[in-house]
Short mmCIF file of C-alpha atoms and ligand atoms in Angstrom, two decimals:
data_model
loop_
_atom_site.label_atom_id
_atom_site.label_comp_id
_atom_site.label_asym_id
_atom_site.label_seq_id
_atom_site.Cartn_x
_atom_site.Cartn_y
_atom_site.Cartn_z
CA MET A 1154 52.36 -37.83 -25.62
CA HIS A 1155 49.83 -40.41 -26.78
CA LEU A 1156 51.23 -43.69 -28.07
CA ASN A 1157 49.68 -46.78 -29.67
CA LEU A 1158 51.98 -49.64 -28.77
CA SER A 1159 52.55 -51.91 -31.74
CA PRO A 1160 50.71 -55.28 -31.43
CA GLU A 1161 53.97 -57.23 -31.62
CA LEU A 1162 55.25 -55.41 -28.49
CA GLN A 1163 52.15 -55.82 -26.37
CA GLY A 1164 52.94 -57.98 -23.35
CA ASN A 1165 56.64 -57.06 -23.58
CA ALA A 1166 57.45 -55.58 -20.15
CA ALA A 1167 60.28 -53.33 -21.36
CA ALA A 1168 58.21 -51.96 -24.25
CA GLU A 1169 55.20 -51.35 -22.01
CA GLU A 1170 57.39 -49.51 -19.53
CA ALA A 1171 58.86 -47.45 -22.39
CA ALA A 1172 55.34 -46.60 -23.58
CA ARG A 1173 54.45 -45.36 -20.09
CA ILE A 1174 57.58 -43.19 -20.07
CA VAL A 1175 56.76 -41.67 -23.46
CA GLY A 1176 53.25 -41.01 -22.17
CA LYS A 1177 54.68 -38.68 -19.50
CA CYS A 1178 56.34 -36.40 -22.07
CA VAL A 1179 54.35 -33.25 -22.79
CA HIS A 1180 56.81 -32.21 -25.56
CA CYS A 1181 57.50 -28.87 -23.88
CA GLY A 1182 61.14 -28.90 -25.01
CA PHE A 1183 62.58 -27.61 -21.70
CA CYS A 1184 65.07 -30.47 -21.88
CA ASN A 1185 66.65 -29.34 -25.16
CA ALA A 1186 68.54 -26.47 -23.55
CA SER A 1187 70.33 -28.96 -21.24
CA CYS A 1188 71.27 -31.38 -24.00
CA PRO A 1189 74.93 -31.21 -25.08
CA THR A 1190 74.32 -32.69 -28.54
CA TYR A 1191 71.39 -30.35 -29.24
CA ARG A 1192 73.53 -27.40 -28.20
CA LEU A 1193 76.35 -28.54 -30.49
CA LEU A 1194 74.33 -29.61 -33.54
CA GLY A 1195 71.11 -27.58 -33.27
CA ASP A 1196 69.07 -30.44 -34.77
CA GLU A 1197 65.76 -31.33 -33.07
CA LEU A 1198 66.54 -35.03 -33.62
CA ASP A 1199 69.81 -34.60 -31.72
CA GLY A 1200 67.93 -33.40 -28.65
CA PRO A 1201 65.91 -35.40 -26.12
CA ARG A 1202 62.48 -34.37 -27.39
CA GLY A 1203 63.35 -35.41 -30.95
CA ARG A 1204 64.85 -38.69 -29.78
CA ILE A 1205 61.71 -39.40 -27.76
CA TYR A 1206 59.69 -38.92 -30.98
CA LEU A 1207 61.97 -41.37 -32.77
CA MET A 1208 61.56 -43.95 -30.00
CA LYS A 1209 57.81 -43.39 -29.91
CA GLY A 1210 57.80 -44.34 -33.58
CA LEU A 1211 59.79 -47.50 -32.87
CA LEU A 1212 57.33 -48.49 -30.17
CA GLU A 1213 54.44 -47.95 -32.58
CA GLY A 1214 56.05 -50.21 -35.16
CA VAL A 1215 57.71 -47.67 -37.46
CA PRO A 1216 60.71 -49.33 -39.14
CA ALA A 1217 64.11 -48.26 -37.82
CA THR A 1218 66.45 -46.61 -40.31
CA ALA A 1219 70.14 -45.74 -40.30
CA LYS A 1220 69.06 -42.16 -39.52
CA THR A 1221 67.16 -43.31 -36.42
CA GLN A 1222 70.21 -45.19 -35.25
CA LEU A 1223 72.53 -42.24 -35.95
CA HIS A 1224 70.52 -39.88 -33.72
CA LEU A 1225 70.19 -42.46 -30.94
CA ASP A 1226 73.91 -43.30 -31.17
CA ARG A 1227 74.82 -39.63 -30.84
CA CYS A 1228 73.08 -39.47 -27.46
CA LEU A 1229 75.65 -39.43 -24.66
CA THR A 1230 73.27 -41.09 -22.15
CA CYS A 1231 74.30 -38.22 -19.88
CA ARG A 1232 70.70 -37.83 -18.59
CA ALA A 1233 71.00 -34.07 -18.20
CA CYS A 1234 67.56 -34.01 -19.86
CA GLU A 1235 66.13 -36.04 -16.98
CA SER A 1236 67.33 -33.48 -14.45
CA ALA A 1237 65.75 -30.70 -16.54
CA CYS A 1238 62.42 -32.40 -17.25
CA PRO A 1239 59.45 -31.08 -15.21
CA SER A 1240 57.35 -34.16 -16.06
CA GLY A 1241 59.70 -36.78 -14.66
CA VAL A 1242 60.40 -38.50 -17.99
CA ASP A 1243 62.78 -41.38 -17.27
CA TYR A 1244 64.80 -40.86 -20.42
CA GLY A 1245 67.66 -43.26 -19.54
CA ARG A 1246 65.40 -46.31 -19.26
CA LEU A 1247 63.52 -45.30 -22.38
CA LEU A 1248 66.76 -45.04 -24.31
CA ASP A 1249 67.84 -48.56 -23.29
CA THR A 1250 64.67 -49.96 -24.83
CA GLY A 1251 64.77 -47.63 -27.84
CA ARG A 1252 68.32 -48.58 -28.70
CA ALA A 1253 67.58 -52.29 -28.31
CA LEU A 1254 64.60 -51.98 -30.68
CA SER A 1255 66.60 -49.95 -33.17
CA SER A 1256 69.49 -52.41 -33.29
CA VAL A 1257 67.11 -55.37 -33.77
CA ARG A 1258 65.07 -53.69 -36.53
CA SER A 1259 68.03 -52.08 -38.30
CA PRO A 1260 71.08 -54.30 -37.73
CA ARG A 1261 74.39 -52.49 -37.77
CA SER A 1262 76.96 -52.97 -40.53
CA TRP A 1263 79.44 -55.82 -39.95
CA SER A 1264 82.16 -53.27 -39.12
CA GLY A 1265 79.89 -51.57 -36.56
CA ARG A 1266 79.12 -54.92 -34.94
CA LEU A 1267 82.80 -55.91 -34.97
CA VAL A 1268 83.94 -52.69 -33.27
CA ARG A 1269 81.32 -53.12 -30.54
CA ALA A 1270 82.18 -56.78 -30.06
CA LEU A 1271 85.89 -55.92 -29.73
CA LEU A 1272 85.16 -53.19 -27.21
CA ARG A 1273 82.93 -55.48 -25.16
CA GLY A 1274 85.44 -58.32 -25.30
CA THR A 1275 88.46 -56.28 -24.23
CA LEU A 1276 87.19 -53.53 -21.92
CA THR A 1277 85.25 -55.90 -19.66
CA ARG A 1278 88.16 -58.30 -19.06
CA PRO A 1279 90.65 -56.62 -16.71
CA TRP A 1280 93.51 -59.07 -17.45
CA LEU A 1281 93.16 -58.63 -21.24
CA PHE A 1282 92.63 -54.88 -21.09
CA GLY A 1283 95.63 -54.51 -18.75
CA ALA A 1284 97.89 -56.52 -21.11
CA LEU A 1285 96.76 -54.55 -24.19
CA LEU A 1286 97.15 -51.27 -22.35
CA ARG A 1287 100.74 -52.11 -21.41
CA ILE A 1288 101.54 -52.96 -25.05
CA GLY A 1289 99.88 -49.72 -26.17
CA GLN A 1290 101.84 -47.72 -23.59
CA THR A 1291 105.11 -49.23 -24.82
CA LEU A 1292 104.29 -48.42 -28.46
CA ARG A 1293 102.59 -45.12 -27.65
CA PRO A 1294 105.07 -42.79 -29.45
CA ALA A 1295 104.52 -44.71 -32.70
CA LEU A 1296 100.72 -44.81 -32.51
CA HIS A 1297 98.41 -42.80 -34.76
CA PRO A 1298 97.45 -39.57 -32.91
CA GLN A 1299 93.79 -40.60 -32.65
CA LEU A 1300 94.73 -43.89 -31.02
CA ARG A 1301 97.50 -42.34 -28.90
CA GLU A 1302 94.88 -40.08 -27.35
CA LYS A 1303 93.13 -43.14 -25.92
CA VAL A 1304 96.30 -44.62 -24.38
CA PRO A 1305 97.43 -42.81 -21.21
CA VAL A 1306 101.13 -42.75 -20.37
CA ARG A 1307 102.11 -45.32 -17.82
CA THR A 1308 101.67 -44.21 -14.25
CA LEU A 1309 104.38 -44.51 -11.63
CA GLY A 1310 103.09 -47.53 -9.72
CA PRO A 1311 100.25 -48.58 -7.53
CA VAL A 1312 100.22 -45.42 -5.46
CA GLY A 1313 101.53 -43.12 -8.15
CA PRO A 1314 99.98 -40.30 -10.10
CA VAL A 1315 96.95 -40.87 -12.21
CA GLY A 1316 96.22 -40.16 -15.81
CA PHE A 1317 98.37 -38.48 -18.35
CA LYS A 1318 100.55 -36.15 -16.34
CA ALA A 1319 102.59 -36.62 -13.21
CA SER A 1320 100.75 -35.01 -10.37
CA PRO A 1321 102.62 -33.21 -7.60
CA ILE A 1322 99.81 -33.78 -5.14
CA SER A 1323 99.17 -37.51 -5.23
CA GLN A 1324 102.28 -39.03 -3.64
CA ALA A 1325 100.50 -40.78 -0.85
CA VAL A 1326 101.64 -41.83 2.56
CA ILE A 1327 100.10 -45.17 3.49
CA PRO A 1328 98.43 -44.79 6.88
CA ALA A 1329 97.93 -47.73 9.18
CA PRO A 1330 94.33 -48.23 10.25
CA PRO A 1331 93.92 -46.59 13.65
CA SER A 1332 92.36 -49.71 15.12
CA PRO A 1333 90.76 -52.92 13.85
CA ALA A 1334 88.03 -51.93 11.41
CA GLN A 1335 84.66 -51.50 13.07
CA ARG A 1336 82.83 -51.15 9.81
CA ARG A 1337 83.00 -53.00 6.52
CA VAL A 1338 81.98 -52.20 2.93
CA LEU A 1339 82.29 -53.98 -0.40
CA LEU A 1340 84.29 -52.08 -3.02
CA LEU A 1341 83.43 -52.66 -6.69
CA SER A 1342 86.68 -53.62 -8.44
CA GLY A 1343 85.41 -52.73 -11.94
CA CYS A 1344 87.10 -53.40 -15.26
CA VAL A 1345 89.31 -50.71 -16.85
CA GLN A 1346 90.04 -48.57 -13.79
CA PRO A 1347 92.54 -50.90 -12.04
CA ALA A 1348 94.72 -50.88 -15.18
CA LEU A 1349 94.24 -47.25 -16.20
CA SER A 1350 94.58 -45.77 -12.76
CA PRO A 1351 95.44 -48.24 -9.98
CA GLY A 1352 95.97 -45.42 -7.51
CA ILE A 1353 92.23 -44.77 -7.19
CA HIS A 1354 91.48 -48.09 -5.47
CA HIS A 1355 94.58 -47.79 -3.28
CA ALA A 1356 93.58 -44.29 -2.23
CA THR A 1357 90.02 -45.42 -1.51
CA VAL A 1358 91.19 -48.28 0.70
CA ARG A 1359 93.55 -46.00 2.65
CA VAL A 1360 91.04 -43.19 3.20
CA LEU A 1361 88.41 -45.66 4.36
CA ALA A 1362 90.96 -47.35 6.63
CA ALA A 1363 91.73 -44.00 8.21
CA LEU A 1364 88.06 -43.86 9.19
CA GLY A 1365 88.06 -47.41 10.56
CA ILE A 1366 86.23 -48.87 7.55
CA GLU A 1367 87.47 -52.04 5.88
CA ALA A 1368 86.97 -52.28 2.09
CA VAL A 1369 86.54 -55.81 0.74
CA THR A 1370 86.94 -56.71 -2.93
CA PRO A 1371 86.02 -60.36 -3.67
CA PRO A 1372 88.15 -61.58 -6.60
CA THR A 1373 85.27 -63.03 -8.61
CA ALA A 1374 83.43 -59.69 -8.84
CA GLY A 1375 84.35 -57.47 -11.78
CA CYS A 1376 82.79 -55.26 -14.40
CA CYS A 1377 79.43 -53.80 -13.35
CA GLY A 1378 77.89 -54.52 -16.77
CA ALA A 1379 77.51 -50.91 -17.97
CA ILE A 1380 79.81 -51.39 -20.95
CA ARG A 1381 77.80 -54.32 -22.29
CA GLN A 1382 74.54 -52.55 -21.48
CA HIS A 1383 75.53 -49.59 -23.66
CA LEU A 1384 77.12 -51.63 -26.44
CA ASP A 1385 74.13 -53.64 -27.67
CA ASP A 1386 74.56 -56.55 -25.23
CA PRO A 1387 71.89 -56.28 -22.51
CA VAL A 1388 71.94 -60.05 -21.96
CA GLY A 1389 75.68 -59.98 -21.26
CA ALA A 1390 75.13 -57.05 -18.87
CA LEU A 1391 72.69 -59.17 -16.85
CA ASP A 1392 75.24 -61.98 -16.66
CA GLU A 1393 77.81 -59.53 -15.26
CA ALA A 1394 75.28 -58.40 -12.66
CA ARG A 1395 74.48 -61.98 -11.61
CA ARG A 1396 78.18 -62.82 -11.28
CA ASN A 1397 78.73 -59.80 -9.03
CA ILE A 1398 75.71 -60.62 -6.91
CA ASP A 1399 77.02 -64.18 -6.42
CA ALA A 1400 80.46 -62.83 -5.45
CA TRP A 1401 79.04 -60.30 -2.99
CA TRP A 1402 76.24 -62.27 -1.43
CA PRO A 1403 78.28 -64.08 1.29
CA TRP A 1404 79.41 -60.64 2.48
CA ILE A 1405 75.92 -59.20 2.41
CA GLU A 1406 74.22 -62.19 4.02
CA PRO A 1407 76.89 -64.18 5.91
CA SER A 1408 74.27 -66.57 7.30
CA SER A 1409 73.56 -67.73 3.73
CA VAL A 1410 76.98 -69.39 3.60
CA ASP A 1411 76.06 -71.92 6.27
CA SER A 1412 73.25 -73.26 4.12
CA ASP A 1413 75.20 -73.13 0.84
CA ALA A 1414 76.77 -76.53 0.13
CA ASN A 1415 79.00 -74.98 -2.55
CA ALA A 1416 80.51 -72.33 -0.27
CA SER A 1417 84.28 -72.46 0.09
CA GLY A 1418 86.20 -72.78 3.34
CA ALA A 1419 87.20 -69.14 3.00
CA GLN A 1420 83.55 -68.14 2.76
CA HIS A 1421 82.73 -70.10 5.91
CA ALA A 1422 85.61 -68.39 7.71
CA LEU A 1423 84.36 -65.06 6.47
CA ALA A 1424 80.80 -65.71 7.53
CA ALA A 1425 82.01 -66.44 11.03
CA SER A 1426 84.30 -63.41 11.11
CA GLY A 1427 82.00 -60.47 11.40
CA ALA A 1428 79.09 -58.30 10.55
CA PRO A 1429 77.58 -58.03 7.09
CA VAL A 1430 78.72 -55.14 4.92
CA GLU A 1431 76.88 -51.85 5.35
CA ALA A 1432 77.20 -50.75 1.71
CA ILE A 1433 78.53 -51.63 -1.73
CA ILE A 1434 80.62 -48.71 -2.80
CA SER A 1435 81.86 -47.55 -6.15
CA ASN A 1436 84.56 -44.97 -6.77
CA ALA A 1437 83.59 -44.69 -10.45
CA SER A 1438 80.26 -42.90 -10.69
CA GLY A 1439 79.40 -44.55 -14.01
CA CYS A 1440 79.56 -47.98 -12.37
CA GLY A 1441 77.55 -46.68 -9.42
CA VAL A 1442 74.64 -45.86 -11.72
CA GLN A 1443 74.65 -49.40 -13.06
CA LEU A 1444 74.70 -50.95 -9.56
CA ARG A 1445 71.64 -48.91 -8.61
CA GLU A 1446 69.86 -50.38 -11.64
CA TYR A 1447 70.44 -54.04 -10.72
CA GLY A 1448 67.07 -54.37 -9.03
CA HIS A 1449 65.28 -52.98 -12.06
CA LEU A 1450 67.30 -54.91 -14.62
CA LEU A 1451 66.77 -58.26 -12.87
CA ARG A 1452 63.23 -57.62 -11.63
CA GLN A 1453 61.83 -60.48 -13.69
CA ASP A 1454 64.53 -63.00 -12.83
CA PRO A 1455 62.92 -65.51 -10.44
CA VAL A 1456 66.27 -66.45 -8.89
CA TYR A 1457 68.02 -63.10 -8.66
CA ALA A 1458 65.27 -60.46 -8.37
CA ALA A 1459 65.27 -60.19 -4.56
CA ARG A 1460 69.06 -60.26 -4.23
CA ALA A 1461 69.47 -57.72 -7.05
CA ALA A 1462 67.04 -55.36 -5.29
CA ARG A 1463 69.06 -55.73 -2.07
CA VAL A 1464 72.33 -55.00 -3.89
CA ALA A 1465 70.79 -51.92 -5.55
CA ALA A 1466 69.58 -50.69 -2.17
CA LEU A 1467 73.09 -51.07 -0.72
CA ALA A 1468 74.84 -49.28 -3.64
CA ARG A 1469 76.56 -46.02 -2.67
CA ASP A 1470 79.09 -43.70 -4.20
CA VAL A 1471 82.21 -43.61 -2.03
CA ALA A 1472 81.46 -39.95 -1.29
CA GLN A 1473 78.27 -40.98 0.52
CA VAL A 1474 80.30 -43.06 2.97
CA ILE A 1475 83.09 -40.53 3.49
CA ALA A 1476 81.15 -37.24 3.61
CA PRO A 1477 79.37 -38.01 6.93
CA ALA A 1478 82.83 -38.56 8.47
CA ALA A 1479 84.30 -35.28 7.23
CA GLU A 1480 84.82 -33.92 10.76
CA ALA A 1481 86.89 -36.97 11.73
CA LEU A 1482 88.80 -36.88 8.47
CA VAL A 1483 89.77 -33.24 8.62
CA LYS A 1484 91.85 -33.94 11.75
CA ARG A 1485 93.86 -36.55 9.82
CA LEU A 1486 94.83 -34.26 6.94
CA ARG A 1487 97.91 -32.16 6.40
CA PRO A 1488 96.83 -28.53 5.95
CA GLY A 1489 97.86 -26.62 2.87
CA PRO A 1490 96.49 -24.47 0.08
CA ALA A 1491 94.68 -26.11 -2.82
CA ARG A 1492 92.83 -24.50 -5.69
CA LEU A 1493 90.74 -27.20 -7.32
CA ALA A 1494 88.17 -27.37 -10.09
CA PHE A 1495 85.65 -30.17 -9.68
CA GLN A 1496 84.22 -31.85 -12.75
CA SER A 1497 80.95 -33.40 -11.65
CA PRO A 1498 80.35 -36.45 -13.88
CA CYS A 1499 76.89 -36.79 -15.41
CA THR A 1500 76.64 -40.21 -13.83
CA LEU A 1501 77.12 -38.63 -10.40
CA GLN A 1502 74.83 -35.60 -10.72
CA HIS A 1503 72.16 -36.80 -13.17
CA GLY A 1504 72.47 -40.60 -12.97
CA GLN A 1505 72.78 -40.94 -9.18
CA GLY A 1506 71.26 -37.57 -8.32
CA ILE A 1507 74.20 -36.67 -6.06
CA ARG A 1508 74.85 -32.97 -6.41
CA GLY A 1509 77.03 -30.86 -4.17
CA LEU A 1510 78.16 -33.70 -1.89
CA VAL A 1511 81.75 -34.00 -3.14
CA GLU A 1512 82.01 -30.24 -3.50
CA GLY A 1513 80.92 -29.77 0.13
CA LEU A 1514 83.28 -32.48 1.35
CA LEU A 1515 86.31 -31.02 -0.42
CA THR A 1516 85.52 -27.53 0.83
CA ARG A 1517 85.18 -28.84 4.40
CA LEU A 1518 88.57 -30.53 3.99
CA GLY A 1519 90.25 -27.26 3.07
CA ALA A 1520 90.09 -27.01 -0.71
CA GLU A 1521 89.23 -23.81 -2.51
CA LEU A 1522 86.77 -24.97 -5.17
CA LEU A 1523 86.64 -22.80 -8.26
CA PRO A 1524 83.34 -22.21 -10.06
CA CYS A 1525 82.75 -24.06 -13.34
CA ALA A 1526 80.29 -22.69 -15.89
CA ASP A 1527 77.77 -25.12 -17.36
CA SER A 1528 78.76 -27.73 -14.81
CA HIS A 1529 75.65 -29.76 -15.70
CA LEU A 1530 76.95 -30.47 -19.22
CA CYS A 1531 78.81 -33.63 -20.20
CA CYS A 1532 82.58 -33.59 -20.84
CA GLY A 1533 82.15 -35.95 -23.82
CA SER A 1534 83.63 -39.07 -22.25
CA ALA A 1535 80.37 -41.01 -21.69
CA GLY A 1536 81.71 -44.55 -21.49
CA THR A 1537 82.77 -45.62 -24.97
CA TYR A 1538 81.29 -42.48 -26.61
CA ALA A 1539 84.76 -40.93 -26.89
CA LEU A 1540 85.82 -43.93 -29.01
CA LEU A 1541 82.66 -44.15 -31.13
CA GLN A 1542 81.91 -40.42 -31.63
CA PRO A 1543 85.36 -38.79 -31.47
CA GLU A 1544 84.46 -35.44 -33.10
CA LEU A 1545 81.51 -34.61 -30.83
CA SER A 1546 83.38 -35.95 -27.83
CA GLY A 1547 86.46 -33.83 -28.59
CA GLU A 1548 84.40 -30.65 -28.95
CA LEU A 1549 82.63 -31.28 -25.63
CA ARG A 1550 85.98 -31.89 -23.93
CA ALA A 1551 87.42 -28.62 -25.25
CA ARG A 1552 84.41 -26.70 -23.90
CA LYS A 1553 84.53 -28.47 -20.53
CA LEU A 1554 88.27 -27.88 -20.09
CA ALA A 1555 87.90 -24.20 -20.96
CA ALA A 1556 85.25 -23.89 -18.22
CA LEU A 1557 87.25 -25.89 -15.66
CA GLN A 1558 90.55 -24.11 -16.28
CA ARG A 1559 89.19 -20.56 -16.41
CA GLY A 1560 90.10 -19.91 -12.78
CA ALA A 1561 93.63 -21.38 -13.10
CA PRO A 1562 93.22 -24.37 -10.74
CA GLN A 1563 96.22 -26.37 -9.49
CA ALA A 1564 94.38 -29.54 -10.40
CA ILE A 1565 91.08 -30.82 -11.73
CA VAL A 1566 89.35 -33.50 -9.67
CA SER A 1567 86.55 -35.76 -10.77
CA ALA A 1568 84.65 -38.88 -9.69
CA ASN A 1569 84.75 -41.16 -12.71
CA ILE A 1570 87.66 -42.87 -14.46
CA GLY A 1571 86.26 -42.22 -17.95
CA CYS A 1572 86.09 -38.46 -17.38
CA ILE A 1573 89.54 -38.44 -15.72
CA THR A 1574 91.32 -40.12 -18.64
CA HIS A 1575 89.32 -38.20 -21.25
CA LEU A 1576 90.01 -34.78 -19.72
CA GLY A 1577 93.56 -35.71 -18.76
CA TYR A 1578 94.65 -36.04 -22.37
CA SER A 1579 94.56 -32.32 -23.09
CA ALA A 1580 94.26 -30.66 -19.68
CA GLU A 1581 96.93 -28.14 -18.73
CA VAL A 1582 96.90 -29.27 -15.09
CA PRO A 1583 96.81 -32.73 -13.45
CA VAL A 1584 93.47 -34.51 -13.48
CA GLN A 1585 92.75 -37.04 -10.76
CA HIS A 1586 90.05 -38.60 -8.61
CA TRP A 1587 89.04 -36.43 -5.66
CA ILE A 1588 89.79 -39.30 -3.26
CA GLU A 1589 93.41 -39.28 -4.41
CA TRP A 1590 93.61 -35.64 -3.46
CA ILE A 1591 92.42 -36.54 0.07
CA ASP A 1592 94.72 -39.56 0.25
CA ALA A 1593 97.77 -37.47 -0.66
CA ARG A 1594 97.13 -35.25 2.37
CA LEU A 1595 96.58 -38.02 4.92
CA MET A 1596 98.98 -37.90 7.83
CA PRO A 1597 100.40 -41.21 9.09
S1 LIG B 755 61.32 -31.61 -20.73
FE1 LIG B 755 60.37 -33.61 -20.32
S2 LIG B 755 58.21 -33.35 -20.89
FE2 LIG B 755 59.33 -31.64 -21.85
S3 LIG B 755 59.89 -32.38 -23.93
FE3 LIG B 755 61.62 -32.87 -22.58
S4 LIG B 755 61.23 -34.96 -21.90
FE4 LIG B 755 59.28 -34.18 -22.72
S1 LIG B 756 70.94 -38.13 -22.38
FE1 LIG B 756 72.20 -36.29 -22.70
S2 LIG B 756 72.77 -36.32 -24.89
FE2 LIG B 756 71.05 -37.78 -24.60
S3 LIG B 756 69.22 -36.61 -25.06
FE3 LIG B 756 69.51 -36.48 -22.82
S4 LIG B 756 70.72 -34.59 -22.51
FE4 LIG B 756 70.86 -35.12 -24.71
#
């Protein structure tokens, strides 16, 4: 697709990259069939090809309108179109630039800006989100149904069931590590997950410990930045990334602590205590996508570019660390029947390009995995999409649950907290993270 970049954007690295991406599109339309919003609404402008046309216009200097913003806002950022595209159009990066241009040229209403500011301010602060969630859980019966849907019932404690329904298969036994950990990884603590579903981190730490891997979570690391990135605050997202890099760096490069005059005594002790971490793992696939983007996002930062690239290179989904150890793990698990349906989050299969890994791991560990039609389509959660586009999100959830529950599974397992809470609201069976399913079967 030929594009004449507007003079005001020439020299702008993000706009020039976006122009190169648009240039790869041959407007064949193969992507439309994979697009959940196109399939729901049937409007060319609610499909990837139409959105690329809209963003091409923005890059050429066409004024943004409310209609442009509406069609870009309706995009789930699921990136199913990227997986389908034969020309390698990097739609996700294009959308970041397109949305930024649209919001600058056509500022949102004050109420739209306020909602986004409130979401950014609360969701990215674990202490504030946790306090508000507890209040919401207490008042849940009195809440308006639309708001009640967003507030999961309180879970039974740090190792208890996850999500909206008590799960019979997640009462975990805490195993002692078999020996002092030989390996070490950093675990992203994240923002909403510890409050919504504390059992996921606990299960991750225990399963890794069973394999002799220590998971470290420095207290000053937090939100990965994805929420700000997708809510009109790319500058704030970069600040979150820099904060995480600072928190993780002593663990990645222990020798750096010796030369850092500001390093704490604990950091010096740490640096002396062992090998650098082998990976930075995430057990929320949406956050994992953002970690892999750190190198790109900070590529022009003279201070952080090299460290951000190193962090991105170390980023792994937790499945990538556990799957190679499946043979060792299977000996540690209690046998028993399990019919599971796996919901593969878009951020896992399209964003990180990890397809089939969790499915293969669970099958190797004894689960019977049921087929799920249209498994490449989004469940409608998509970060804050479920809050900002409730009708489309609800319709996508109903379709996804019908596909997942067709084979009457005992439980649905997933790899992302957003999908787990979103599906859990109206699922007929428990919904949990796949690592909790493994954790619940660990023998002491
Ligand atoms: S499949 Fe790729 S090349 Fe074809 S219209 Fe979609 S984005 Fe463009
Ligand atoms: S990211 Fe998802 S919703 Fe957006 S255009 Fe691509 S397939 Fe459609």
